[in-house]
């Protein structure tokens, strides 16, 4: 997948409301849109397939079962996909 920078990826400031909304973004539809395969697990959790580490998502939160790293949609895009904060926000805002 080729990443294209949209005009919003160059923004230097995001409002608190935009950041709050991005943090609350549901992970299942986001990851499916990005091409990740998900496997249902217990209690409405999903295992993200194809990653080097076991990652489980639920609603707007993810956790790596191997090293304990965790977070929201912004954190996933930054920590797992290697995007910058602005790139992550632009993707979540689109």
Short mmCIF file of N, CA and C in Angstrom, two decimals:
data_model
loop_
_atom_site.label_atom_id
_atom_site.label_comp_id
_atom_site.label_asym_id
_atom_site.label_seq_id
_atom_site.Cartn_x
_atom_site.Cartn_y
_atom_site.Cartn_z
N UNK A 1 0.84 -1.17 0.00
CA UNK A 1 0.00 0.00 0.00
C UNK A 1 0.89 1.24 0.00
N UNK A 2 0.63 2.12 -0.90
CA UNK A 2 1.39 3.36 -0.98
C UNK A 2 0.71 4.42 -0.14
N UNK A 3 1.48 5.05 0.74
CA UNK A 3 0.94 6.11 1.59
C UNK A 3 1.06 7.42 0.85
N UNK A 4 -0.06 8.10 0.72
CA UNK A 4 -0.06 9.43 0.12
C UNK A 4 -0.35 10.44 1.20
N UNK A 5 0.43 11.46 1.25
CA UNK A 5 0.18 12.53 2.21
C UNK A 5 -0.97 13.39 1.70
N UNK A 6 -1.96 13.52 2.52
CA UNK A 6 -3.04 14.45 2.18
C UNK A 6 -2.68 15.81 2.76
N UNK A 7 -3.46 16.80 2.41
CA UNK A 7 -3.20 18.14 2.94
C UNK A 7 -3.20 18.15 4.46
N UNK A 8 -4.04 17.32 5.08
CA UNK A 8 -4.13 17.32 6.54
C UNK A 8 -2.90 16.72 7.20
N UNK A 9 -2.09 15.94 6.48
CA UNK A 9 -0.90 15.34 7.11
C UNK A 9 0.17 16.38 7.40
N UNK A 10 0.04 17.55 6.83
CA UNK A 10 1.03 18.61 7.07
C UNK A 10 0.62 19.55 8.19
N UNK A 11 -0.53 19.33 8.76
CA UNK A 11 -1.01 20.21 9.83
C UNK A 11 -0.07 20.16 11.02
N UNK A 12 0.16 21.27 11.62
CA UNK A 12 1.03 21.30 12.79
C UNK A 12 0.23 21.28 14.08
N UNK A 13 -1.06 21.59 14.01
CA UNK A 13 -1.87 21.62 15.23
C UNK A 13 -3.23 20.98 14.98
N UNK A 14 -3.61 20.13 15.87
CA UNK A 14 -4.93 19.49 15.83
C UNK A 14 -5.67 19.96 17.08
N UNK A 15 -6.96 20.13 16.97
CA UNK A 15 -7.72 20.57 18.14
C UNK A 15 -7.83 19.43 19.14
N UNK A 16 -8.10 19.78 20.38
CA UNK A 16 -8.29 18.76 21.41
C UNK A 16 -9.45 17.84 21.05
N UNK A 17 -10.50 18.40 20.47
CA UNK A 17 -11.66 17.59 20.07
C UNK A 17 -11.29 16.60 18.97
N UNK A 18 -10.48 17.02 18.01
CA UNK A 18 -10.05 16.11 16.93
C UNK A 18 -9.19 14.98 17.49
N UNK A 19 -8.29 15.31 18.39
CA UNK A 19 -7.42 14.29 18.99
C UNK A 19 -8.25 13.33 19.83
N UNK A 20 -9.18 13.85 20.61
CA UNK A 20 -10.05 13.01 21.43
C UNK A 20 -10.85 12.05 20.55
N UNK A 21 -11.40 12.57 19.45
CA UNK A 21 -12.17 11.72 18.52
C UNK A 21 -11.28 10.65 17.90
N UNK A 22 -10.06 10.99 17.54
CA UNK A 22 -9.14 10.01 16.96
C UNK A 22 -8.79 8.93 17.97
N UNK A 23 -8.61 9.30 19.22
CA UNK A 23 -8.30 8.32 20.26
C UNK A 23 -9.46 7.35 20.47
N UNK A 24 -10.67 7.81 20.23
CA UNK A 24 -11.85 6.97 20.43
C UNK A 24 -12.27 6.22 19.16
N UNK A 25 -11.50 6.34 18.10
CA UNK A 25 -11.85 5.67 16.84
C UNK A 25 -11.89 4.16 17.05
N UNK A 26 -12.95 3.50 16.61
CA UNK A 26 -13.03 2.05 16.73
C UNK A 26 -11.94 1.38 15.88
N UNK A 27 -11.22 0.46 16.49
CA UNK A 27 -10.08 -0.15 15.80
C UNK A 27 -10.48 -1.19 14.76
N UNK A 28 -11.52 -1.97 15.00
CA UNK A 28 -11.87 -3.03 14.06
C UNK A 28 -12.09 -2.50 12.65
N UNK A 29 -12.98 -1.52 12.43
CA UNK A 29 -13.16 -1.03 11.06
C UNK A 29 -11.91 -0.35 10.49
N UNK A 30 -11.15 0.33 11.34
CA UNK A 30 -9.92 0.97 10.88
C UNK A 30 -8.93 -0.06 10.37
N UNK A 31 -8.69 -1.10 11.17
CA UNK A 31 -7.71 -2.11 10.77
C UNK A 31 -8.18 -2.90 9.56
N UNK A 32 -9.47 -3.17 9.47
CA UNK A 32 -10.00 -3.84 8.28
C UNK A 32 -9.80 -2.96 7.05
N UNK A 33 -10.03 -1.67 7.18
CA UNK A 33 -9.83 -0.73 6.07
C UNK A 33 -8.37 -0.69 5.64
N UNK A 34 -7.46 -0.88 6.60
CA UNK A 34 -6.03 -0.88 6.30
C UNK A 34 -5.53 -2.23 5.79
N UNK A 35 -6.41 -3.22 5.71
CA UNK A 35 -6.05 -4.51 5.14
C UNK A 35 -5.62 -5.57 6.14
N UNK A 36 -5.74 -5.31 7.42
CA UNK A 36 -5.40 -6.31 8.43
C UNK A 36 -6.50 -7.36 8.49
N UNK A 37 -6.09 -8.60 8.75
CA UNK A 37 -7.05 -9.67 8.98
C UNK A 37 -7.23 -9.81 10.48
N UNK A 38 -8.48 -9.99 10.90
CA UNK A 38 -8.79 -10.10 12.32
C UNK A 38 -9.47 -11.43 12.58
N UNK A 39 -9.12 -12.03 13.71
CA UNK A 39 -9.72 -13.29 14.12
C UNK A 39 -10.47 -13.07 15.43
N UNK A 40 -11.76 -13.42 15.48
CA UNK A 40 -12.51 -13.23 16.72
C UNK A 40 -11.88 -14.01 17.87
N UNK A 41 -11.84 -13.40 19.02
CA UNK A 41 -11.35 -14.04 20.25
C UNK A 41 -12.47 -13.92 21.28
N UNK A 42 -12.16 -14.18 22.52
CA UNK A 42 -13.20 -14.14 23.55
C UNK A 42 -13.59 -12.71 23.93
N UNK A 43 -14.77 -12.56 24.48
CA UNK A 43 -15.30 -11.30 25.03
C UNK A 43 -15.17 -10.11 24.08
N UNK A 44 -15.59 -10.28 22.84
CA UNK A 44 -15.59 -9.19 21.85
C UNK A 44 -14.20 -8.67 21.51
N UNK A 45 -13.18 -9.46 21.76
CA UNK A 45 -11.81 -9.12 21.38
C UNK A 45 -11.52 -9.71 20.01
N UNK A 46 -10.52 -9.14 19.34
CA UNK A 46 -10.05 -9.67 18.06
C UNK A 46 -8.54 -9.74 18.08
N UNK A 47 -8.00 -10.84 17.54
CA UNK A 47 -6.57 -10.99 17.37
C UNK A 47 -6.21 -10.45 15.99
N UNK A 48 -5.20 -9.59 15.92
CA UNK A 48 -4.76 -9.03 14.65
C UNK A 48 -3.77 -10.02 14.05
N UNK A 49 -4.10 -10.57 12.90
CA UNK A 49 -3.26 -11.58 12.25
C UNK A 49 -2.20 -10.92 11.38
N UNK A 50 -1.06 -11.59 11.25
CA UNK A 50 -0.02 -11.13 10.34
C UNK A 50 1.00 -10.19 10.93
N UNK A 51 0.92 -9.91 12.22
CA UNK A 51 1.93 -9.05 12.86
C UNK A 51 3.00 -9.93 13.49
N UNK A 52 4.17 -9.37 13.72
CA UNK A 52 5.27 -10.12 14.34
C UNK A 52 4.95 -10.50 15.78
N UNK A 53 4.15 -9.70 16.46
CA UNK A 53 3.75 -9.97 17.85
C UNK A 53 2.24 -10.16 17.90
N UNK A 54 1.78 -10.86 18.95
CA UNK A 54 0.34 -11.03 19.12
C UNK A 54 -0.27 -9.74 19.64
N UNK A 55 -1.20 -9.20 18.88
CA UNK A 55 -1.89 -7.97 19.25
C UNK A 55 -3.38 -8.25 19.29
N UNK A 56 -4.01 -7.83 20.38
CA UNK A 56 -5.45 -8.00 20.55
C UNK A 56 -6.09 -6.62 20.60
N UNK A 57 -7.24 -6.49 19.93
CA UNK A 57 -7.98 -5.23 19.96
C UNK A 57 -9.36 -5.45 20.57
N UNK A 58 -9.88 -4.40 21.15
CA UNK A 58 -11.26 -4.37 21.63
C UNK A 58 -11.71 -2.92 21.56
N UNK A 59 -12.78 -2.70 20.84
CA UNK A 59 -13.34 -1.36 20.65
C UNK A 59 -12.27 -0.38 20.19
N UNK A 60 -11.83 0.54 21.03
CA UNK A 60 -10.85 1.55 20.62
C UNK A 60 -9.50 1.37 21.32
N UNK A 61 -9.20 0.15 21.77
CA UNK A 61 -7.98 -0.10 22.54
C UNK A 61 -7.29 -1.35 22.01
N UNK A 62 -5.97 -1.34 22.00
CA UNK A 62 -5.19 -2.51 21.59
C UNK A 62 -4.12 -2.79 22.63
N UNK A 63 -3.65 -4.04 22.67
CA UNK A 63 -2.57 -4.43 23.57
C UNK A 63 -1.73 -5.51 22.89
N UNK A 64 -0.42 -5.40 23.03
CA UNK A 64 0.51 -6.42 22.54
C UNK A 64 0.71 -7.40 23.69
N UNK A 65 0.40 -8.67 23.45
CA UNK A 65 0.48 -9.67 24.50
C UNK A 65 1.92 -10.02 24.85
N UNK A 66 2.86 -9.73 23.99
CA UNK A 66 4.25 -10.09 24.24
C UNK A 66 5.00 -9.06 25.07
N UNK A 67 4.84 -7.78 24.77
CA UNK A 67 5.63 -6.78 25.51
C UNK A 67 4.77 -5.83 26.34
N UNK A 68 3.45 -5.99 26.27
CA UNK A 68 2.56 -5.17 27.09
C UNK A 68 2.29 -3.78 26.56
N UNK A 69 2.88 -3.42 25.41
CA UNK A 69 2.58 -2.10 24.86
C UNK A 69 1.10 -2.07 24.48
N UNK A 70 0.51 -0.90 24.58
CA UNK A 70 -0.93 -0.79 24.36
C UNK A 70 -1.27 0.65 24.03
N UNK A 71 -2.51 0.85 23.61
CA UNK A 71 -2.94 2.22 23.35
C UNK A 71 -4.20 2.29 22.52
N UNK A 72 -4.40 3.45 21.94
CA UNK A 72 -5.58 3.74 21.13
C UNK A 72 -5.20 3.70 19.64
N UNK A 73 -6.10 4.18 18.80
CA UNK A 73 -5.87 4.15 17.35
C UNK A 73 -4.64 4.96 16.95
N UNK A 74 -4.45 6.12 17.56
CA UNK A 74 -3.26 6.92 17.24
C UNK A 74 -2.00 6.14 17.58
N UNK A 75 -1.98 5.55 18.78
CA UNK A 75 -0.81 4.79 19.22
C UNK A 75 -0.53 3.61 18.29
N UNK A 76 -1.58 2.92 17.83
CA UNK A 76 -1.40 1.79 16.92
C UNK A 76 -0.71 2.26 15.64
N UNK A 77 -1.22 3.32 15.06
CA UNK A 77 -0.64 3.81 13.81
C UNK A 77 0.80 4.29 13.98
N UNK A 78 1.10 4.89 15.12
CA UNK A 78 2.46 5.38 15.38
C UNK A 78 3.39 4.24 15.76
N UNK A 79 3.00 3.41 16.73
CA UNK A 79 3.90 2.37 17.26
C UNK A 79 3.99 1.15 16.36
N UNK A 80 2.87 0.72 15.80
CA UNK A 80 2.87 -0.51 15.00
C UNK A 80 3.16 -0.23 13.54
N UNK A 81 2.57 0.82 12.99
CA UNK A 81 2.77 1.11 11.57
C UNK A 81 3.91 2.08 11.30
N UNK A 82 4.42 2.73 12.33
CA UNK A 82 5.55 3.64 12.15
C UNK A 82 5.20 4.99 11.55
N UNK A 83 3.94 5.37 11.62
CA UNK A 83 3.53 6.67 11.09
C UNK A 83 3.86 7.77 12.09
N UNK A 84 3.97 8.98 11.60
CA UNK A 84 4.12 10.13 12.48
C UNK A 84 2.75 10.44 13.09
N UNK A 85 2.75 11.26 14.13
CA UNK A 85 1.49 11.66 14.74
C UNK A 85 0.59 12.34 13.70
N UNK A 86 1.15 13.25 12.91
CA UNK A 86 0.34 13.96 11.90
C UNK A 86 -0.19 13.01 10.84
N UNK A 87 0.61 12.03 10.42
CA UNK A 87 0.13 11.04 9.46
C UNK A 87 -1.01 10.23 10.05
N UNK A 88 -0.86 9.83 11.31
CA UNK A 88 -1.91 9.06 11.98
C UNK A 88 -3.19 9.87 12.08
N UNK A 89 -3.07 11.11 12.49
CA UNK A 89 -4.25 11.97 12.61
C UNK A 89 -4.92 12.19 11.26
N UNK A 90 -4.13 12.39 10.22
CA UNK A 90 -4.70 12.60 8.88
C UNK A 90 -5.47 11.36 8.43
N UNK A 91 -4.92 10.19 8.70
CA UNK A 91 -5.59 8.95 8.32
C UNK A 91 -6.89 8.78 9.10
N UNK A 92 -6.85 9.07 10.38
CA UNK A 92 -8.05 8.93 11.21
C UNK A 92 -9.09 9.99 10.89
N UNK A 93 -8.66 11.14 10.42
CA UNK A 93 -9.59 12.22 10.08
C UNK A 93 -10.25 12.00 8.72
N UNK A 94 -9.69 11.10 7.91
CA UNK A 94 -10.22 10.90 6.55
C UNK A 94 -11.40 9.94 6.54
#
